[in-house]
Coordinates of C-alpha atoms in Angstrom, one line a residue:
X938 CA 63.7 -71.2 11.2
X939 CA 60.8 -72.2 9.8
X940 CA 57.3 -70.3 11.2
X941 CA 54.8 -72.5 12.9
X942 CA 51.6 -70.0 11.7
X943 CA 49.7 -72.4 9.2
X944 CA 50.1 -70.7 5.8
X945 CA 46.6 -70.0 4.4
X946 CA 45.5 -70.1 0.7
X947 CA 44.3 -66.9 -0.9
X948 CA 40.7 -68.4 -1.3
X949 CA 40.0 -68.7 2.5
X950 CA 41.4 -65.3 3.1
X951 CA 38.3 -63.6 1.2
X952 CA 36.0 -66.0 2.2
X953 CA 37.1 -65.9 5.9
X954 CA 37.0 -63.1 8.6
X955 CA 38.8 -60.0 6.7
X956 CA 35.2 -60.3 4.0
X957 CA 32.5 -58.5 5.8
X958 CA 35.1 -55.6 6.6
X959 CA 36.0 -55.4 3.0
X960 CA 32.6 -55.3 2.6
X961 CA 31.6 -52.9 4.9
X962 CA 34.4 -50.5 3.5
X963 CA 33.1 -50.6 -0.1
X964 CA 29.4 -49.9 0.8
X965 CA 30.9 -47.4 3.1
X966 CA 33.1 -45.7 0.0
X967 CA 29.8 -45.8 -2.6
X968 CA 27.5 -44.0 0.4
X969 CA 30.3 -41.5 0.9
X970 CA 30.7 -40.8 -3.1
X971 CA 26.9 -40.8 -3.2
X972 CA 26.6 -38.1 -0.4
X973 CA 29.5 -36.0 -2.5
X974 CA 27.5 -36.1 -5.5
X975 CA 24.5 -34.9 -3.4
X976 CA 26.6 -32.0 -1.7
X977 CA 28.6 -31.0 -4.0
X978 CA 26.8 -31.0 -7.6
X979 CA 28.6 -30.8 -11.2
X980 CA 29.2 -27.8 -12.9
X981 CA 26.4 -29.1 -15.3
X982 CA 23.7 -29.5 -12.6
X983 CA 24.5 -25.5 -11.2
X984 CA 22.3 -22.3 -13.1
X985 CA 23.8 -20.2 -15.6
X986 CA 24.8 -17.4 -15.2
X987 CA 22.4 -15.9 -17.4
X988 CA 19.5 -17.8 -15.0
X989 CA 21.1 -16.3 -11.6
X990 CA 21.1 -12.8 -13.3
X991 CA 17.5 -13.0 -14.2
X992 CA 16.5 -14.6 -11.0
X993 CA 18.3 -11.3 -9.3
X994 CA 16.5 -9.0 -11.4
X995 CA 13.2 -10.7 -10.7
X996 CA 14.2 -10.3 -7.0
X997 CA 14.9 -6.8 -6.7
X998 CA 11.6 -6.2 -9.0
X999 CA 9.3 -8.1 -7.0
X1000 CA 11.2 -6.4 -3.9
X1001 CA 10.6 -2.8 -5.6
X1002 CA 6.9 -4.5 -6.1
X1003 CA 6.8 -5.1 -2.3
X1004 CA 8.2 -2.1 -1.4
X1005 CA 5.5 0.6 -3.2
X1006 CA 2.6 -1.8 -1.3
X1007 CA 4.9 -1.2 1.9
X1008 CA 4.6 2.4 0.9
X1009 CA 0.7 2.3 0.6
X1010 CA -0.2 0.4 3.4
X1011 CA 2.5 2.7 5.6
X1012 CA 0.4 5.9 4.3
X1013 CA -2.6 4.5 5.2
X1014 CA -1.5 3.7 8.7
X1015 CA -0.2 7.1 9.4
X1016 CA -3.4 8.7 8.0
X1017 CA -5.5 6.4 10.4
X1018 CA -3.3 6.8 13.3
X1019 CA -4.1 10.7 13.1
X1020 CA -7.8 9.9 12.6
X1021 CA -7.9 7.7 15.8
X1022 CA -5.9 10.6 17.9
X1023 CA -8.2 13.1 16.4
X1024 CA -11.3 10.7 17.6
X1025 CA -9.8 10.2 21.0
X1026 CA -9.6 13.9 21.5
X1027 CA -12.9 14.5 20.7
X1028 CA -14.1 12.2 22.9
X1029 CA -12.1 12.9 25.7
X1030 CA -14.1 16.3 25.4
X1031 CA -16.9 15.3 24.7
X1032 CA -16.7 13.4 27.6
X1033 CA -15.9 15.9 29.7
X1034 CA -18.4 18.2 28.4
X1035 CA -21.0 15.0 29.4
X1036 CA -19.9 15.5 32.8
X1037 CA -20.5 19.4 33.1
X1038 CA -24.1 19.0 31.6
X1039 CA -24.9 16.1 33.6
X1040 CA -23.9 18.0 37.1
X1041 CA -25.9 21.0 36.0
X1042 CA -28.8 18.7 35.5
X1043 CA -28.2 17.0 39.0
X1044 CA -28.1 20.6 40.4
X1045 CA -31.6 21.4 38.9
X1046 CA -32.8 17.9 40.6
X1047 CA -31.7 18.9 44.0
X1048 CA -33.5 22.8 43.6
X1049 CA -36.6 20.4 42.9
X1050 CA -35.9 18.5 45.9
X1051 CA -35.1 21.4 48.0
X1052 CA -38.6 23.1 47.1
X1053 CA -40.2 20.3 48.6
X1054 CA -41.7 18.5 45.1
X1055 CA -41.0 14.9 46.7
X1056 CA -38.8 14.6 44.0
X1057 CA -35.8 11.9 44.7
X1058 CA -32.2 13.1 45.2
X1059 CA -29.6 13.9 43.3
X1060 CA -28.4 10.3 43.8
X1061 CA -31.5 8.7 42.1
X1062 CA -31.2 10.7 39.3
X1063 CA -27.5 10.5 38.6
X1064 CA -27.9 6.4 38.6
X1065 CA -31.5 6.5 36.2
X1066 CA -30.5 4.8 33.2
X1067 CA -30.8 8.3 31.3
X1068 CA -32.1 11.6 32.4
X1069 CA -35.2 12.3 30.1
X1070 CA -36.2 8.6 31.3
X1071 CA -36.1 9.8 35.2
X1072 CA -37.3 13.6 34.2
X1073 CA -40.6 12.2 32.4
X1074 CA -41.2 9.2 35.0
X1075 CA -41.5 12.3 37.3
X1076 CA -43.5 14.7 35.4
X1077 CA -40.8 16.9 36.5
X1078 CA -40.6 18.5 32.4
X1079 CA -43.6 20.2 33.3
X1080 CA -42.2 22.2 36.1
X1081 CA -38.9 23.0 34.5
X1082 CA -37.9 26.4 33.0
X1083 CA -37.1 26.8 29.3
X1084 CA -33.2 26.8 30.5
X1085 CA -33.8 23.7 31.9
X1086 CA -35.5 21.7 29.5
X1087 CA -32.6 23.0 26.7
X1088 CA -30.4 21.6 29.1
X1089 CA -31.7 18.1 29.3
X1090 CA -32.4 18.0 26.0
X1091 CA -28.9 19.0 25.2
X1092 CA -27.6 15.9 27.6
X1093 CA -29.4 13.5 25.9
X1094 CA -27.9 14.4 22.1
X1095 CA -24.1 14.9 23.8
X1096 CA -24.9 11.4 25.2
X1097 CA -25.8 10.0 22.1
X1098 CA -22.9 11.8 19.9
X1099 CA -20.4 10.6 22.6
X1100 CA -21.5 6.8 22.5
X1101 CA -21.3 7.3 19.1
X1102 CA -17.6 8.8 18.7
X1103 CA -16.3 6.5 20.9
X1104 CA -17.5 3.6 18.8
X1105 CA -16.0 4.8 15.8
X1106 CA -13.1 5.4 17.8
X1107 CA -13.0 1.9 18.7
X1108 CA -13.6 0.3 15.0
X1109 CA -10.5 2.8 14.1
X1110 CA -8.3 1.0 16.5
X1111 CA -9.0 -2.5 15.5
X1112 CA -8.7 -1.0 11.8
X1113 CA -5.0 0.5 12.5
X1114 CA -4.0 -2.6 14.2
X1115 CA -5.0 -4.7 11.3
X1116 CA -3.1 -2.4 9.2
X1117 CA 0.1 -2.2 11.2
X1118 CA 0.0 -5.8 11.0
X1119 CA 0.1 -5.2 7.2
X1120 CA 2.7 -3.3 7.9
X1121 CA 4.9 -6.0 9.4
X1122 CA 3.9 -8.6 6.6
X1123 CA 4.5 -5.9 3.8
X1124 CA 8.0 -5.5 5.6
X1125 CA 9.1 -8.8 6.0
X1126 CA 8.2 -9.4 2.0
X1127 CA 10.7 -6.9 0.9
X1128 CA 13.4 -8.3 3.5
X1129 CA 13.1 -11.5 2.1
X1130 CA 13.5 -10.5 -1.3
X1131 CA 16.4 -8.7 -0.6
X1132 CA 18.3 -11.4 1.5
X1133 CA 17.9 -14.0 -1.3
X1134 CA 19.0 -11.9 -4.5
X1135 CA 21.6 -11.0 -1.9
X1136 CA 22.8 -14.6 -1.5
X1137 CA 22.7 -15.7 -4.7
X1138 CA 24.9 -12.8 -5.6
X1139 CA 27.2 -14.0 -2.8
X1140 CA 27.4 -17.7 -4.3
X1141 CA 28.6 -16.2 -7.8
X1142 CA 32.5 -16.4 -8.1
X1143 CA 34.9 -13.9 -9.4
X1144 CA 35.1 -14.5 -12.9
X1145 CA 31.3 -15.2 -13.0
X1146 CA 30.8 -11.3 -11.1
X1147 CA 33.1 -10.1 -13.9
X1148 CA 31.3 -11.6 -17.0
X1149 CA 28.0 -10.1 -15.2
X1150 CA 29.8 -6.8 -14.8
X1151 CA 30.6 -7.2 -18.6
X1152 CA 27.3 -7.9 -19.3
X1153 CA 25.8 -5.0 -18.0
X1154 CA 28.4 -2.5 -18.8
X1155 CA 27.3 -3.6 -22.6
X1156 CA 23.5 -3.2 -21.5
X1157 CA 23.9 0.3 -20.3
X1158 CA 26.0 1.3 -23.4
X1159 CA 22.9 0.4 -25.7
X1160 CA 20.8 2.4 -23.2
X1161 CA 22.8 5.3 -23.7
X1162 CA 22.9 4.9 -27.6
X1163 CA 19.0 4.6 -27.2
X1164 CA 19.1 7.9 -25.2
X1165 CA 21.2 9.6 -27.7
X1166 CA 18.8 8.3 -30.4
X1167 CA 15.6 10.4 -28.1
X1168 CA 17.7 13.3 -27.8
X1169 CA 18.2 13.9 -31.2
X1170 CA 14.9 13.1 -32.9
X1171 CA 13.6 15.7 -29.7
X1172 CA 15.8 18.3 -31.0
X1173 CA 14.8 17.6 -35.1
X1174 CA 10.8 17.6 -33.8
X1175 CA 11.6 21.1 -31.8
X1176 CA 13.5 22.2 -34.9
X1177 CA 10.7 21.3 -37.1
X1178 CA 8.2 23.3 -34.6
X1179 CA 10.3 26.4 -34.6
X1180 CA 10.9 26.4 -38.3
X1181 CA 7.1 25.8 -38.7
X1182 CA 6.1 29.1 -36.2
X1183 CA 9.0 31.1 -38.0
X1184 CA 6.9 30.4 -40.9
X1185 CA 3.5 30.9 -39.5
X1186 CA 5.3 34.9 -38.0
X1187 CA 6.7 35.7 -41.4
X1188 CA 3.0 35.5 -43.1
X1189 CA 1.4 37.2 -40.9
X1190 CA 4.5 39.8 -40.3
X1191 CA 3.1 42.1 -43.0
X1192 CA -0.2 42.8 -41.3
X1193 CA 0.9 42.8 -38.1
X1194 CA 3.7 45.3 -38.5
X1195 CA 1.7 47.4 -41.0
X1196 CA -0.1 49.0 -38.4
X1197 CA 0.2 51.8 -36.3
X1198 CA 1.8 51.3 -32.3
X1199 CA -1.6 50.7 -30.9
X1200 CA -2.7 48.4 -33.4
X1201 CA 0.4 46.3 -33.4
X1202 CA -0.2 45.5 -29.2
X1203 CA -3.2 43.5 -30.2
X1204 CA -2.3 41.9 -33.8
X1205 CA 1.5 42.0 -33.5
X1206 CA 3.5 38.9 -32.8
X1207 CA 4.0 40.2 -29.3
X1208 CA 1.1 38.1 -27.7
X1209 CA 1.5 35.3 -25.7
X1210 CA -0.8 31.9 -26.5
X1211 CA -2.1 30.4 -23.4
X1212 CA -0.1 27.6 -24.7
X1213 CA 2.9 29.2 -24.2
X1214 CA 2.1 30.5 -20.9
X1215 CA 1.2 27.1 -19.8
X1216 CA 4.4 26.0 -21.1
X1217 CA 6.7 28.6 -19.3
X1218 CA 4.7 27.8 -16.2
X1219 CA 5.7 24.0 -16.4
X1220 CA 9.3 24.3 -17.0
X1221 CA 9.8 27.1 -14.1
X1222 CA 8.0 24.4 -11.6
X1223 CA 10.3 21.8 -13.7
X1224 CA 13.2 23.6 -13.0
X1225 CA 12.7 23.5 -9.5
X1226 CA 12.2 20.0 -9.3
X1227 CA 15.0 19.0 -11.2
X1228 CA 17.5 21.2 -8.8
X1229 CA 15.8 19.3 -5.6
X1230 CA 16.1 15.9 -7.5
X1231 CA 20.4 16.6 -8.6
X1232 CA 20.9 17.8 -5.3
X1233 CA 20.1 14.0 -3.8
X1234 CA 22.6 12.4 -6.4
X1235 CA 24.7 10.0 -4.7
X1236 CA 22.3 9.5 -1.9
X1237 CA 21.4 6.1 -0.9
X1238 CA 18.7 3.7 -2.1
X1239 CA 16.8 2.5 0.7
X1240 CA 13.4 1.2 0.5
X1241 CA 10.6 2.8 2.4
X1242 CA 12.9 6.2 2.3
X1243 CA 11.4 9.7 2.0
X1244 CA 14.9 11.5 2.7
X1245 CA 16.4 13.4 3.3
X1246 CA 19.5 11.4 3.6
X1247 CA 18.1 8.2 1.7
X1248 CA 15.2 7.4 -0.6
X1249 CA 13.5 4.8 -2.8
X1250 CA 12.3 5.5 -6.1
X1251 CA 8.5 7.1 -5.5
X1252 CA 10.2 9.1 -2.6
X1253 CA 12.7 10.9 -4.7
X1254 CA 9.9 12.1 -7.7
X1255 CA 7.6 12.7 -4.2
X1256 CA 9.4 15.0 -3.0
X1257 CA 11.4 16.3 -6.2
X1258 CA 7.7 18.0 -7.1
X1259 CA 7.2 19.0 -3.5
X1260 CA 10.2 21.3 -3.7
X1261 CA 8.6 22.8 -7.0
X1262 CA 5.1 23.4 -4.9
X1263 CA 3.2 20.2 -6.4
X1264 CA 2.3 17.6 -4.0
X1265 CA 2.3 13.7 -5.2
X1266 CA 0.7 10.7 -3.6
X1267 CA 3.2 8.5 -2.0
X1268 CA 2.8 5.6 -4.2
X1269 CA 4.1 4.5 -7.8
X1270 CA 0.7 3.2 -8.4
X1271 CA -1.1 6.6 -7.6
X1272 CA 1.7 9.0 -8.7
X1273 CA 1.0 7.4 -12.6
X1274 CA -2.6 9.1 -12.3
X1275 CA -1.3 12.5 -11.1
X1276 CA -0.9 14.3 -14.0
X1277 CA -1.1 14.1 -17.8
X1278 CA 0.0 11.4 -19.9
X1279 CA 1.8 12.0 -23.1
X1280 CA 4.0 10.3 -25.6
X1281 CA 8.1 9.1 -25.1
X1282 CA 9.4 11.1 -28.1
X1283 CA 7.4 14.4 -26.1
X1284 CA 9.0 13.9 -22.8
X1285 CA 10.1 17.1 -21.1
X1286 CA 12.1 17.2 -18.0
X1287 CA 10.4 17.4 -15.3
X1288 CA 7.7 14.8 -16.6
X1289 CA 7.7 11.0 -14.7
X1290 CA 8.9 8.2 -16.3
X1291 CA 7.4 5.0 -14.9
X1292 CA 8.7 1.5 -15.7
X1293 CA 7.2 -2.1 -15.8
X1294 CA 3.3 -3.3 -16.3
X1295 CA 2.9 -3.1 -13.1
X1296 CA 4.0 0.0 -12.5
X1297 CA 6.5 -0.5 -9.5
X1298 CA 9.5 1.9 -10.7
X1299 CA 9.8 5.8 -11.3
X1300 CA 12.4 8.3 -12.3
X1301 CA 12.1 11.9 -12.9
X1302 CA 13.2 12.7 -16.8
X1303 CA 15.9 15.4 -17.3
X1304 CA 16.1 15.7 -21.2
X1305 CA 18.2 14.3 -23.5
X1306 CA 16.9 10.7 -23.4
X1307 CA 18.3 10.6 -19.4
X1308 CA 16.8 10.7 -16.2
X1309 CA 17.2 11.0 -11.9
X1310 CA 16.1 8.0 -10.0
X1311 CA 16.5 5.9 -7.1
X1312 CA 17.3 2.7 -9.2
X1313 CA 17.3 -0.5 -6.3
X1314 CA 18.7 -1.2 -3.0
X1315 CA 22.6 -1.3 -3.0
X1316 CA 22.6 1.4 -5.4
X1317 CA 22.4 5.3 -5.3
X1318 CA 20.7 8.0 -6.7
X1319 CA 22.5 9.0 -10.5
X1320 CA 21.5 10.0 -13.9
X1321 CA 21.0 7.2 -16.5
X1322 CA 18.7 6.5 -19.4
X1323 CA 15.5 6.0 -19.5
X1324 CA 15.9 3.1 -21.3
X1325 CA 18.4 1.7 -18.8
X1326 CA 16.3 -2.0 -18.3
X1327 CA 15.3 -1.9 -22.1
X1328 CA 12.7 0.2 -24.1
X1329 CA 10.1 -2.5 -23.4
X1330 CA 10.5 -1.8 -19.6
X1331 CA 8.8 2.3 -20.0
X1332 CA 5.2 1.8 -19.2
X1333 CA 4.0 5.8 -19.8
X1334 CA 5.3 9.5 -19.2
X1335 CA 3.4 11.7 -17.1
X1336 CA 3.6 15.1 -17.0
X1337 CA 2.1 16.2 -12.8
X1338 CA 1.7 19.8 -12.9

């Protein structure tokens, strides 16, 4: 049987109802591939690897960066939180030593009254706007003792001294709240820091973490070559020194040894340079610090950290030398001015090696090229070179004590 639905010609099927649908779908299809391409970019349009890596390292250097100022403002709010408890005490007694004075004077006012001067009572005098004010509107001064007059005198300068205490007690409040607010800002800095070298590490895949792995497996190889290279010039320039005071013993052997036994205590080779005393002195204080600084190895990173169970960089060296009887500063930034500078190639352990123009990394240098630091967060305290970030990356050497 035939079908009675009129056929209809493929012309007026595009033209007719189905055309804005087809329409709508095709628009639809291009806004959906557009919003893809947004989403989800090529492989062309990502960073490199190389760019994520530096961005990371930036990171964590600018969180190290935040982290010492952390550090400074974090001393300086401690120190002013003491000096604002110390200024609270003192006016607290002062206050209360205000009180005893100013009842002694109300007692002399009411042995004037009671003598029958017509001086007012006790009550007018306690509410005078200051006692010499209410003692010289009376003429009373005249007809005090000696006693007497010392103690209104004395009121009036513990009056004074208290106002004054308690306003710098005041401006020290406002000053430690100003700081603790610092405090915050300083600590939010670093946290930030942190969580975004954090998630770009996250975003990386495996294979790209592996090559990065790679990658720095080979940088710390060349570190360790450049250590090697420190070492031994250190031991040729020590071997050069020894050979030169062998030298310097052997021509003057003959006139020192020449002698009789009491002349050879003060012209024999016996005698020790201040030089070398200083020298001895160094390394037995070095020694210590070195012990305190292996004993953390494998201890935590954590920024702000003084130990004992975690540190960051300036903590470690801080307290490294406190163990050795040598206090530091708290801070890269003033740690780098505590002590002597000298040269790489005459690094001794013990010495401070800081890192970066501005100055925001430290590790305590154990011979041999190598060192003892709290490199970054996620990491822990080790040995590694001193050149682990590059040659270009040691600002100076400082030798503290």
């Amino acid at each position: 049987m035939a079908s009675h639905r009129k056929s209809r010609t493929p012309g007026t099927r595009v033209a007719g109802i189905r055309t804005p649908a087809l329409a709508t779908a095709a628009l639809t299809s291009v806004a959906l591939l557009s919003q893809t391409a947004d989403a989800a970019p090529s492989d062309d349009d990502r960073p490199s690897l190389e760019d994520v890596e530096k961005k990371v390292d930036d990171l964590y250097r600018q969180a190290e960066s935040a982290t010492e100022k952390y550090n400074a403002v974090k001393e300086k709010t401690t120190k002013q939180r003491k000096r604002v408890d110390t200024l609270l005490d003192d006016v607290a007694k002062r206050t209360q030593t205000l009180n005893e004075a100013r009842e002694e004077l109300g007692s002399f006012a009411a042995a004037q009254y009671r003598t029958g001067a017509g001086v007012p009572d006790t009550a007018t005098f306690l509410l005078a706007d200051s006692p010499q004010d209410f003692f010289d509107r009376d003429q009373l001064m005249d007809r005090m003792t000696g006693r007497q007059k010392a103690a209104v005198d004395d009121y009036v300068t513990q009056q004074s001294e208290t106002m004054e205490k308690r306003k710098e007690a005041t401006e020290s409040l406002a000053t430690l709240t100003e700081s603790q607010d610092d405090l915050k800002t300083a600590k939010a800095t670093v946290q930030k820091k942190l969580s975004t070298a954090r998630e770009l590490m996250s975003k990386l895949t495996a294979e790209e973490k592996a090559r990065l792995a790679a990658a720095e497996e080979k940088k710390q190889e060349e570190a360790v070559r450049k250590a090697a290279e420190l070492a031994r010039q250190q031991a040729e320039q020590q071997e050069a020194e020894e050979e030169a005071r062998r030298q310097q013993q052997a021509q003057s052997g003959p006139s020192g040894t020449s002698g009789s036994s009491s002349s050879s205590g003060s012209s024999g080779s016996t005698s020790t340079t201040p030089s070398t005393s200083a020298d001895s002195s160094y390394a037995a204080k070095a020694e210590k610090a070195l012990a305190f600084a292996r004993a953390q190895i494998g201890k935590p990173y954590v920024w702000g950290a003084t130990g004992p169970d975690s540190y960051d960089c300036s903590g470690l060296t801080q307290g490294a030398w406190k163990a050795a009887g040598v206090s530091l500063p708290r801070t890269t930034y003033d740690q780098v001015e505590a002590g002597t500078t000298v040269a790489v190639s005459q690094a001794q352990p013990g010495d401070l090696v800081f890192f970066y123009d501005d100055i925001t990394h430290v590790g305590v240098y154990i011979g041999n090229g190598m060192m003892i630091h709290a490199p970054k967060p996620g990491t822990y305290v080790r040995e590694e070179s001193i050149f682990y970030d590059g040659e270009s990356s040691i600002h100076n050497v400082v030798r503290p004590a």
